[in-house]
């Protein structure tokens, strides 16, 4: 019954405001109205909640030990904490590099989940090993062809290249 | 004009040599045969020639084929389908690790070196090397399977691209390998099996 009364009150306020605006009432009065304040409050809360969610949602692997997996109380063991921090950072480094290469978030996450701590450490310390392999023919060939084209272009522009 | 012609001829020679294969292979293999203690050669490693961008699947198929009694080792086609990344025009080393493990192998990526390579080859264990044939700023990643070496010729023999026994001089290999931090992939069966050379893993 009380809920019905509250909803009715809201509807009444809404139509009252609409009527005021229609009749050329003072706009500031409408803005200062109780109903408008309620809406503003709800909108502000919604914006706060939405912006609180991080834009990047890559799955940085935090830890694989049972304590973390079960959500148990984290021990004060410094070594364990350091390992966890290291793993998170390494995971982030590898994710960033894979994203730069052109992998989507899902593709990165799938791979990270399949890697061990040792793999992550290795890839993070050897970032060049993350590059794809397979560009043998097109890569070297392309470089030589580009150089040839540049040289021909320079020749056409009457520029000289002297090799001593 | 003369300088320009000279430069062009150098570049065309580079393109020609780039297509050449197996320079000095016979001499290196001969040196290993003559002095087995001075090197090693694992002949039984299968070869899957590749002239496109499939060096990743090609080398992985070589390794899994070498341990062919291992269950789960897929064909070259199934490996290519699983690990070749069309979007990147190549294969990621991590995909090779993941695929090998899912197929029942133990796979590790580590920073290797010539000494480690010789040791493994002596023990009859081929290795996948990830080398960069381009520049640091323009990497051209390439996978090869090291199958032998000759200390007297200071050369490593590898399954590479279209070459079954491509010879890399120590200096040449180190230059290309260093750019990837000497990335090495070591794959062995999770369950010990006898390799074609009769050595138990």
mmCIF file of C-alpha atoms in Angstrom:
data_model
loop_
_atom_site.group_PDB
_atom_site.id
_atom_site.type_symbol
_atom_site.label_atom_id
_atom_site.label_comp_id
_atom_site.label_asym_id
_atom_site.label_seq_id
_atom_site.Cartn_x
_atom_site.Cartn_y
_atom_site.Cartn_z
ATOM 1 C CA UNK A 1 0.000 0.000 0.000
ATOM 2 C CA UNK A 2 2.840 2.320 0.975
ATOM 3 C CA UNK A 3 4.700 1.451 -2.235
ATOM 4 C CA UNK A 4 1.611 2.215 -4.252
ATOM 5 C CA UNK A 5 1.368 5.579 -2.510
ATOM 6 C CA UNK A 6 5.043 6.382 -3.239
ATOM 7 C CA UNK A 7 4.753 5.481 -6.912
ATOM 8 C CA UNK A 8 1.588 7.573 -7.155
ATOM 9 C CA UNK A 9 3.422 10.477 -5.579
ATOM 10 C CA UNK A 10 6.215 10.160 -8.165
ATOM 11 C CA UNK A 11 3.726 10.125 -11.022
ATOM 12 C CA UNK A 12 1.950 13.161 -9.536
ATOM 13 C CA UNK A 13 5.237 15.106 -9.294
ATOM 14 C CA UNK A 14 6.182 14.140 -12.840
ATOM 15 C CA UNK A 15 2.931 15.374 -14.329
ATOM 16 C CA UNK A 16 3.057 18.496 -12.169
ATOM 17 C CA UNK A 17 6.481 19.329 -13.603
ATOM 18 C CA UNK A 18 5.332 18.603 -17.149
ATOM 19 C CA UNK A 19 2.347 20.889 -16.601
ATOM 20 C CA UNK A 20 4.583 23.643 -15.180
ATOM 21 C CA UNK A 21 6.927 23.484 -18.180
ATOM 22 C CA UNK A 22 3.957 23.468 -20.575
ATOM 23 C CA UNK A 23 2.470 26.551 -18.948
ATOM 24 C CA UNK A 24 5.760 28.420 -19.384
ATOM 25 C CA UNK A 25 6.728 28.085 -15.738
ATOM 26 C CA UNK A 26 10.122 29.052 -14.388
ATOM 27 C CA UNK A 27 12.711 26.557 -15.621
ATOM 28 C CA UNK A 28 14.934 26.983 -12.528
ATOM 29 C CA UNK A 29 11.990 26.131 -10.294
ATOM 30 C CA UNK A 30 11.635 22.914 -12.249
ATOM 31 C CA UNK A 31 15.333 22.170 -11.878
ATOM 32 C CA UNK A 32 15.169 22.777 -8.148
ATOM 33 C CA UNK A 33 12.146 20.528 -7.778
ATOM 34 C CA UNK A 34 12.274 17.473 -5.536
ATOM 35 C CA UNK A 35 11.613 15.107 -8.433
ATOM 36 C CA UNK A 36 14.502 16.455 -10.487
ATOM 37 C CA UNK A 37 16.862 16.071 -7.545
ATOM 38 C CA UNK A 38 15.861 12.442 -7.192
ATOM 39 C CA UNK A 39 16.643 11.782 -10.851
ATOM 40 C CA UNK A 40 19.975 13.626 -10.582
ATOM 41 C CA UNK A 41 20.925 11.500 -7.565
ATOM 42 C CA UNK A 42 20.145 8.244 -9.374
ATOM 43 C CA UNK A 43 22.054 9.360 -12.489
ATOM 44 C CA UNK A 44 25.086 10.422 -10.407
ATOM 45 C CA UNK A 45 25.146 7.040 -8.643
ATOM 46 C CA UNK A 46 24.856 5.190 -11.961
ATOM 47 C CA UNK A 47 27.715 7.185 -13.486
ATOM 48 C CA UNK A 48 29.858 6.519 -10.416
ATOM 49 C CA UNK A 49 29.233 2.771 -10.627
ATOM 50 C CA UNK A 50 29.884 2.599 -14.382
ATOM 51 C CA UNK A 51 33.131 4.556 -14.220
ATOM 52 C CA UNK A 52 34.344 2.459 -11.312
ATOM 53 C CA UNK A 53 34.575 -0.574 -13.648
ATOM 54 C CA UNK A 54 38.027 -0.658 -15.286
ATOM 55 C CA UNK A 55 37.975 -0.220 -19.061
ATOM 56 C CA UNK A 56 40.671 -2.856 -19.596
ATOM 57 C CA UNK A 57 39.557 -6.268 -18.432
ATOM 58 C CA UNK A 58 42.498 -8.479 -19.414
ATOM 59 C CA UNK A 59 42.833 -11.464 -17.139
ATOM 60 C CA UNK A 60 46.136 -10.899 -15.441
ATOM 61 C CA UNK A 61 46.976 -14.133 -13.742
ATOM 62 C CA UNK A 62 47.457 -13.314 -10.096
ATOM 63 C CA UNK A 63 48.256 -16.611 -8.488
ATOM 64 C CA UNK A 64 47.790 -20.302 -8.871
ATOM 65 C CA UNK A 65 48.395 -21.421 -5.311
ATOM 66 C CA UNK A 66 45.462 -22.973 -3.426
ATOM 67 C CA UNK A 67 45.289 -20.090 -0.942
ATOM 68 C CA UNK A 68 44.439 -17.604 -3.643
ATOM 69 C CA UNK A 69 42.215 -20.021 -5.536
ATOM 70 C CA UNK A 70 40.069 -20.706 -2.473
ATOM 71 C CA UNK A 71 40.105 -17.128 -1.301
ATOM 72 C CA UNK A 72 41.620 -18.137 2.016
ATOM 73 C CA UNK A 73 43.348 -15.649 4.238
ATOM 74 C CA UNK A 74 46.597 -14.571 2.605
ATOM 75 C CA UNK A 75 49.597 -15.322 4.737
ATOM 76 C CA UNK A 76 52.061 -12.639 5.591
ATOM 77 C CA UNK A 77 54.807 -14.571 3.831
ATOM 78 C CA UNK A 78 56.799 -11.934 2.012
ATOM 79 C CA UNK A 79 58.257 -14.367 -0.497
ATOM 80 C CA UNK A 80 54.798 -15.601 -1.510
ATOM 81 C CA UNK A 81 53.518 -12.061 -1.849
ATOM 82 C CA UNK A 82 56.505 -11.075 -3.951
ATOM 83 C CA UNK A 83 55.968 -14.069 -6.213
ATOM 84 C CA UNK A 84 52.350 -13.090 -6.662
ATOM 85 C CA UNK A 85 53.241 -9.502 -7.509
ATOM 86 C CA UNK A 86 55.909 -10.696 -9.920
ATOM 87 C CA UNK A 87 53.479 -13.026 -11.664
ATOM 88 C CA UNK A 88 50.911 -10.259 -12.009
ATOM 89 C CA UNK A 89 53.449 -7.868 -13.493
ATOM 90 C CA UNK A 90 54.853 -10.469 -15.862
ATOM 91 C CA UNK A 91 51.355 -11.380 -16.939
ATOM 92 C CA UNK A 92 50.665 -7.727 -17.654
ATOM 93 C CA UNK A 93 53.879 -7.315 -19.678
ATOM 94 C CA UNK A 94 53.127 -10.376 -21.809
ATOM 95 C CA UNK A 95 49.486 -9.297 -22.295
ATOM 96 C CA UNK A 96 50.566 -5.855 -23.439
ATOM 97 C CA UNK A 97 53.035 -7.250 -25.971
ATOM 98 C CA UNK A 98 50.510 -9.729 -27.377
ATOM 99 C CA UNK A 99 47.913 -6.971 -27.677
ATOM 100 C CA UNK A 100 50.443 -4.832 -29.541
ATOM 101 C CA UNK A 101 50.988 -7.716 -31.946
ATOM 102 C CA UNK A 102 47.283 -7.614 -32.770
ATOM 103 C CA UNK A 103 45.733 -10.297 -30.570
ATOM 104 C CA UNK A 104 42.275 -9.654 -29.145
ATOM 105 C CA UNK A 105 41.613 -9.719 -25.408
ATOM 106 C CA UNK A 106 40.021 -13.140 -25.650
ATOM 107 C CA UNK A 107 42.972 -14.537 -27.600
ATOM 108 C CA UNK A 108 45.391 -13.150 -25.018
ATOM 109 C CA UNK A 109 43.380 -14.453 -22.066
ATOM 110 C CA UNK A 110 43.067 -17.954 -23.534
ATOM 111 C CA UNK A 111 46.828 -18.190 -23.958
ATOM 112 C CA UNK A 112 47.697 -16.741 -20.562
ATOM 113 C CA UNK A 113 45.495 -19.298 -18.842
ATOM 114 C CA UNK A 114 47.417 -22.125 -20.530
ATOM 115 C CA UNK A 115 50.869 -20.884 -19.554
ATOM 116 C CA UNK A 116 52.714 -21.865 -16.412
ATOM 117 C CA UNK A 117 54.429 -19.434 -14.043
ATOM 118 C CA UNK A 118 57.778 -20.441 -15.506
ATOM 119 C CA UNK A 119 56.545 -19.752 -19.058
ATOM 120 C CA UNK A 120 55.292 -16.323 -18.084
ATOM 121 C CA UNK A 121 58.592 -15.506 -16.434
ATOM 122 C CA UNK A 122 60.495 -16.654 -19.504
ATOM 123 C CA UNK A 123 58.375 -14.717 -21.983
ATOM 124 C CA UNK A 124 58.432 -11.586 -19.828
ATOM 125 C CA UNK A 125 62.221 -11.695 -19.644
ATOM 126 C CA UNK A 126 62.552 -12.482 -23.372
ATOM 127 C CA UNK A 127 59.962 -10.248 -24.992
ATOM 128 C CA UNK A 128 61.468 -10.813 -28.437
ATOM 129 C CA UNK A 129 60.516 -14.468 -28.156
ATOM 130 C CA UNK A 130 56.877 -13.361 -28.291
ATOM 131 C CA UNK A 131 57.166 -12.263 -31.913
ATOM 132 C CA UNK A 132 55.578 -14.607 -34.424
ATOM 133 C CA UNK A 133 57.864 -16.731 -36.575
ATOM 134 C CA UNK A 134 57.115 -17.356 -40.204
ATOM 135 C CA UNK A 135 57.974 -14.246 -42.148
ATOM 136 C CA UNK A 136 61.117 -15.655 -43.729
ATOM 137 C CA UNK A 137 60.314 -15.303 -47.407
ATOM 138 C CA UNK A 138 58.119 -12.256 -47.345
ATOM 139 C CA UNK A 139 60.189 -10.445 -44.741
ATOM 140 C CA UNK A 140 63.656 -10.566 -46.261
ATOM 141 C CA UNK A 141 62.328 -10.461 -49.780
ATOM 142 C CA UNK A 142 60.223 -7.437 -48.932
ATOM 143 C CA UNK A 143 63.188 -5.594 -47.426
ATOM 144 C CA UNK A 144 65.325 -6.165 -50.508
ATOM 145 C CA UNK A 145 62.512 -5.213 -52.870
ATOM 146 C CA UNK A 146 61.807 -2.031 -50.885
ATOM 147 C CA UNK A 147 65.498 -1.108 -50.991
ATOM 148 C CA UNK A 148 65.545 -1.699 -54.750
ATOM 149 C CA UNK A 149 62.465 0.445 -55.265
ATOM 150 C CA UNK A 150 63.911 3.250 -53.147
ATOM 151 C CA UNK A 151 67.131 3.137 -55.153
ATOM 152 C CA UNK A 152 65.266 3.243 -58.466
ATOM 153 C CA UNK A 153 63.198 6.154 -57.150
ATOM 154 C CA UNK A 154 66.327 8.002 -56.080
ATOM 155 C CA UNK A 155 67.858 7.383 -59.484
ATOM 156 C CA UNK A 156 64.779 8.773 -61.204
ATOM 157 C CA UNK A 157 65.101 11.872 -59.024
ATOM 158 C CA UNK A 158 68.734 12.258 -60.106
ATOM 159 C CA UNK A 159 70.062 11.594 -56.622
ATOM 160 C CA UNK A 160 73.361 9.792 -56.323
ATOM 161 C CA UNK A 161 74.360 7.052 -53.914
ATOM 162 C CA UNK A 162 78.101 6.550 -53.705
ATOM 163 C CA UNK A 163 79.617 3.398 -52.229
ATOM 164 C CA UNK A 164 83.277 3.780 -51.408
ATOM 165 C CA UNK B 1 75.896 5.646 -62.688
ATOM 166 C CA UNK B 2 78.710 3.205 -62.053
ATOM 167 C CA UNK B 3 78.110 3.302 -58.304
ATOM 168 C CA UNK B 4 74.427 2.766 -58.811
ATOM 169 C CA UNK B 5 75.018 -0.261 -61.050
ATOM 170 C CA UNK B 6 77.430 -1.689 -58.496
ATOM 171 C CA UNK B 7 74.886 -1.280 -55.720
ATOM 172 C CA UNK B 8 72.178 -2.902 -57.821
ATOM 173 C CA UNK B 9 74.392 -5.857 -58.630
ATOM 174 C CA UNK B 10 75.157 -6.317 -54.929
ATOM 175 C CA UNK B 11 71.455 -6.326 -54.119
ATOM 176 C CA UNK B 12 70.612 -8.771 -56.909
ATOM 177 C CA UNK B 13 73.424 -11.006 -55.697
ATOM 178 C CA UNK B 14 71.954 -10.849 -52.199
ATOM 179 C CA UNK B 15 68.539 -11.828 -53.566
ATOM 180 C CA UNK B 16 70.111 -14.691 -55.512
ATOM 181 C CA UNK B 17 72.108 -15.958 -52.552
ATOM 182 C CA UNK B 18 69.032 -15.671 -50.385
ATOM 183 C CA UNK B 19 67.357 -18.251 -52.568
ATOM 184 C CA UNK B 20 70.365 -20.558 -52.531
ATOM 185 C CA UNK B 21 70.464 -23.420 -50.105
ATOM 186 C CA UNK B 22 72.746 -25.963 -48.595
ATOM 187 C CA UNK B 23 76.066 -24.201 -49.214
ATOM 188 C CA UNK B 24 78.777 -26.365 -47.670
ATOM 189 C CA UNK B 25 76.342 -28.975 -46.370
ATOM 190 C CA UNK B 26 78.225 -31.928 -47.835
ATOM 191 C CA UNK B 27 81.509 -30.780 -46.317
ATOM 192 C CA UNK B 28 79.983 -30.322 -42.874
ATOM 193 C CA UNK B 29 78.252 -33.721 -42.950
ATOM 194 C CA UNK B 30 81.479 -35.297 -44.137
ATOM 195 C CA UNK B 31 83.412 -33.754 -41.257
ATOM 196 C CA UNK B 32 80.908 -35.203 -38.752
ATOM 197 C CA UNK B 33 81.141 -38.646 -40.359
ATOM 198 C CA UNK B 34 84.941 -38.550 -40.312
ATOM 199 C CA UNK B 35 85.173 -37.446 -36.678
ATOM 200 C CA UNK B 36 81.953 -38.399 -34.854
ATOM 201 C CA UNK B 37 83.364 -37.187 -31.552
ATOM 202 C CA UNK B 38 83.774 -33.747 -33.021
ATOM 203 C CA UNK B 39 80.088 -33.201 -33.676
ATOM 204 C CA UNK B 40 76.681 -34.845 -33.985
ATOM 205 C CA UNK B 41 73.966 -35.381 -36.562
ATOM 206 C CA UNK B 42 70.460 -36.704 -35.891
ATOM 207 C CA UNK B 43 69.416 -37.980 -39.283
ATOM 208 C CA UNK B 44 66.060 -39.410 -38.185
ATOM 209 C CA UNK B 45 64.411 -36.012 -37.646
ATOM 210 C CA UNK B 46 61.685 -35.764 -40.304
ATOM 211 C CA UNK B 47 61.702 -32.844 -42.715
ATOM 212 C CA UNK B 48 58.637 -30.876 -43.748
ATOM 213 C CA UNK B 49 59.763 -28.386 -46.393
ATOM 214 C CA UNK B 50 58.105 -25.014 -46.211
ATOM 215 C CA UNK B 51 58.389 -22.140 -48.605
ATOM 216 C CA UNK B 52 55.587 -20.054 -47.161
ATOM 217 C CA UNK B 53 55.147 -18.841 -43.610
ATOM 218 C CA UNK B 54 54.569 -22.257 -42.046
ATOM 219 C CA UNK B 55 57.984 -22.722 -40.452
ATOM 220 C CA UNK B 56 56.288 -23.023 -37.018
ATOM 221 C CA UNK B 57 54.067 -25.997 -37.898
ATOM 222 C CA UNK B 58 56.902 -27.442 -39.980
ATOM 223 C CA UNK B 59 59.415 -27.576 -37.114
ATOM 224 C CA UNK B 60 56.842 -28.777 -34.597
ATOM 225 C CA UNK B 61 55.812 -31.598 -36.951
ATOM 226 C CA UNK B 62 59.506 -32.506 -37.263
ATOM 227 C CA UNK B 63 59.891 -32.783 -33.506
ATOM 228 C CA UNK B 64 56.646 -34.655 -32.855
ATOM 229 C CA UNK B 65 57.397 -36.882 -35.855
ATOM 230 C CA UNK B 66 60.813 -37.670 -34.398
ATOM 231 C CA UNK B 67 59.083 -39.123 -31.344
ATOM 232 C CA UNK B 68 56.508 -40.818 -33.570
ATOM 233 C CA UNK B 69 55.709 -43.578 -31.099
ATOM 234 C CA UNK B 70 54.277 -40.845 -28.881
ATOM 235 C CA UNK B 71 50.466 -40.909 -28.958
ATOM 236 C CA UNK B 72 48.849 -37.579 -29.702
ATOM 237 C CA UNK B 73 51.459 -36.391 -32.166
ATOM 238 C CA UNK B 74 49.348 -34.892 -34.946
ATOM 239 C CA UNK B 75 50.040 -34.699 -38.648
ATOM 240 C CA UNK B 76 51.656 -31.650 -40.221
ATOM 241 C CA UNK B 77 48.244 -30.499 -41.472
ATOM 242 C CA UNK B 78 46.554 -30.807 -38.084
ATOM 243 C CA UNK B 79 49.460 -29.006 -36.395
ATOM 244 C CA UNK B 80 49.318 -26.219 -38.966
ATOM 245 C CA UNK B 81 45.590 -25.864 -38.472
ATOM 246 C CA UNK B 82 46.009 -25.668 -34.704
ATOM 247 C CA UNK B 83 48.941 -23.280 -34.321
ATOM 248 C CA UNK B 84 49.341 -21.176 -37.479
ATOM 249 C CA UNK B 85 48.006 -17.712 -36.739
ATOM 250 C CA UNK B 86 46.634 -16.323 -39.991
ATOM 251 C CA UNK B 87 46.180 -12.855 -38.526
ATOM 252 C CA UNK B 88 49.871 -12.600 -37.632
ATOM 253 C CA UNK B 89 51.108 -14.441 -40.714
ATOM 254 C CA UNK B 90 53.136 -16.755 -38.530
ATOM 255 C CA UNK B 91 53.227 -18.883 -35.399
ATOM 256 C CA UNK B 92 53.672 -17.838 -31.785
ATOM 257 C CA UNK B 93 56.170 -19.837 -29.777
ATOM 258 C CA UNK B 94 53.693 -19.996 -26.891
ATOM 259 C CA UNK B 95 51.167 -21.707 -29.174
ATOM 260 C CA UNK B 96 53.793 -24.311 -29.997
ATOM 261 C CA UNK B 97 54.385 -24.925 -26.292
ATOM 262 C CA UNK B 98 50.676 -25.183 -25.531
ATOM 263 C CA UNK B 99 49.997 -27.514 -28.488
ATOM 264 C CA UNK B 100 52.929 -29.790 -27.630
ATOM 265 C CA UNK B 101 51.791 -30.114 -24.011
ATOM 266 C CA UNK B 102 48.215 -30.824 -25.012
ATOM 267 C CA UNK B 103 49.549 -33.558 -27.320
ATOM 268 C CA UNK B 104 51.327 -35.324 -24.471
ATOM 269 C CA UNK B 105 54.779 -33.801 -24.688
ATOM 270 C CA UNK B 106 56.843 -31.881 -22.217
ATOM 271 C CA UNK B 107 57.749 -28.549 -23.744
ATOM 272 C CA UNK B 108 59.937 -25.792 -22.367
ATOM 273 C CA UNK B 109 61.025 -22.441 -23.718
ATOM 274 C CA UNK B 110 64.309 -21.150 -22.367
ATOM 275 C CA UNK B 111 67.254 -18.973 -23.197
ATOM 276 C CA UNK B 112 69.756 -21.405 -24.646
ATOM 277 C CA UNK B 113 73.160 -21.104 -26.223
ATOM 278 C CA UNK B 114 75.698 -22.953 -28.328
ATOM 279 C CA UNK B 115 77.052 -25.052 -25.457
ATOM 280 C CA UNK B 116 73.584 -26.210 -24.454
ATOM 281 C CA UNK B 117 72.750 -26.897 -28.111
ATOM 282 C CA UNK B 118 75.820 -29.090 -28.594
ATOM 283 C CA UNK B 119 75.101 -30.969 -25.385
ATOM 284 C CA UNK B 120 71.511 -31.733 -26.423
ATOM 285 C CA UNK B 121 72.511 -32.753 -29.948
ATOM 286 C CA UNK B 122 75.198 -35.053 -28.565
ATOM 287 C CA UNK B 123 72.487 -36.694 -26.450
ATOM 288 C CA UNK B 124 70.376 -37.194 -29.594
ATOM 289 C CA UNK B 125 67.832 -34.482 -28.749
ATOM 290 C CA UNK B 126 66.947 -32.045 -31.548
ATOM 291 C CA UNK B 127 65.990 -28.506 -30.517
ATOM 292 C CA UNK B 128 63.784 -25.830 -32.026
ATOM 293 C CA UNK B 129 65.586 -22.498 -32.287
ATOM 294 C CA UNK B 130 63.731 -19.241 -32.785
ATOM 295 C CA UNK B 131 65.917 -16.858 -34.740
ATOM 296 C CA UNK B 132 65.440 -13.376 -36.136
ATOM 297 C CA UNK B 133 66.674 -13.038 -39.717
ATOM 298 C CA UNK B 134 65.637 -9.402 -39.897
ATOM 299 C CA UNK B 135 66.580 -6.420 -37.836
ATOM 300 C CA UNK B 136 65.761 -5.542 -34.249
ATOM 301 C CA UNK B 137 63.412 -2.841 -35.520
ATOM 302 C CA UNK B 138 62.018 -5.071 -38.286
ATOM 303 C CA UNK B 139 62.056 -8.612 -36.915
ATOM 304 C CA UNK B 140 61.705 -11.538 -39.295
ATOM 305 C CA UNK B 141 61.118 -14.459 -36.954
ATOM 306 C CA UNK B 142 61.981 -17.927 -38.194
ATOM 307 C CA UNK B 143 61.941 -21.368 -36.575
ATOM 308 C CA UNK B 144 64.528 -24.014 -37.363
ATOM 309 C CA UNK B 145 65.206 -27.475 -35.963
ATOM 310 C CA UNK B 146 68.849 -27.934 -35.031
ATOM 311 C CA UNK B 147 69.791 -31.516 -35.902
ATOM 312 C CA UNK B 148 73.574 -31.458 -35.927
ATOM 313 C CA UNK B 149 76.800 -29.558 -35.528
ATOM 314 C CA UNK B 150 80.420 -29.770 -36.502
ATOM 315 C CA UNK B 151 83.017 -28.326 -34.178
ATOM 316 C CA UNK B 152 85.733 -28.440 -36.812
ATOM 317 C CA UNK B 153 83.622 -26.530 -39.358
ATOM 318 C CA UNK B 154 82.102 -24.347 -36.635
ATOM 319 C CA UNK B 155 78.657 -24.909 -38.085
ATOM 320 C CA UNK B 156 75.188 -26.055 -37.071
ATOM 321 C CA UNK B 157 72.938 -28.108 -39.362
ATOM 322 C CA UNK B 158 69.222 -27.461 -39.231
ATOM 323 C CA UNK B 159 65.917 -28.245 -40.897
ATOM 324 C CA UNK B 160 65.034 -24.781 -42.149
ATOM 325 C CA UNK B 161 62.439 -23.653 -44.661
ATOM 326 C CA UNK B 162 63.041 -25.500 -47.916
ATOM 327 C CA UNK B 163 66.453 -26.796 -46.819
ATOM 328 C CA UNK B 164 66.690 -30.201 -45.230
ATOM 329 C CA UNK B 165 70.241 -29.653 -44.026
ATOM 330 C CA UNK B 166 70.800 -25.936 -43.930
ATOM 331 C CA UNK B 167 74.222 -24.962 -42.636
ATOM 332 C CA UNK B 168 74.543 -22.018 -40.282
ATOM 333 C CA UNK B 169 78.005 -20.878 -39.282
ATOM 334 C CA UNK B 170 78.367 -20.370 -35.529
ATOM 335 C CA UNK B 171 78.763 -16.603 -35.987
ATOM 336 C CA UNK B 172 75.831 -16.349 -38.401
ATOM 337 C CA UNK B 173 73.573 -18.376 -36.130
ATOM 338 C CA UNK B 174 74.561 -16.428 -33.021
ATOM 339 C CA UNK B 175 73.826 -13.121 -34.764
ATOM 340 C CA UNK B 176 70.279 -14.195 -35.639
ATOM 341 C CA UNK B 177 69.658 -16.139 -32.443
ATOM 342 C CA UNK B 178 70.883 -13.385 -30.139
ATOM 343 C CA UNK B 179 68.108 -11.089 -31.372
ATOM 344 C CA UNK B 180 65.501 -13.378 -29.820
ATOM 345 C CA UNK B 181 67.431 -13.807 -26.579
ATOM 346 C CA UNK B 182 68.610 -17.276 -27.740
ATOM 347 C CA UNK B 183 65.021 -18.544 -27.595
ATOM 348 C CA UNK B 184 65.036 -22.317 -27.571
ATOM 349 C CA UNK B 185 62.164 -24.784 -27.420
ATOM 350 C CA UNK B 186 62.918 -28.200 -25.997
ATOM 351 C CA UNK B 187 60.285 -30.871 -26.581
ATOM 352 C CA UNK B 188 60.392 -34.401 -25.241
ATOM 353 C CA UNK B 189 57.680 -37.019 -24.712
ATOM 354 C CA UNK B 190 56.018 -36.794 -21.307
ATOM 355 C CA UNK B 191 56.132 -40.579 -21.143
ATOM 356 C CA UNK B 192 59.588 -41.945 -22.017
ATOM 357 C CA UNK B 193 59.744 -43.571 -25.435
ATOM 358 C CA UNK B 194 62.559 -44.935 -27.539
ATOM 359 C CA UNK B 195 63.724 -42.488 -30.196
ATOM 360 C CA UNK B 196 64.586 -43.667 -33.710
ATOM 361 C CA UNK B 197 68.258 -43.617 -32.787
ATOM 362 C CA UNK B 198 67.534 -46.170 -30.097
ATOM 363 C CA UNK B 199 68.127 -43.856 -27.145
ATOM 364 C CA UNK B 200 65.464 -43.970 -24.439
ATOM 365 C CA UNK B 201 64.116 -40.600 -23.492
#
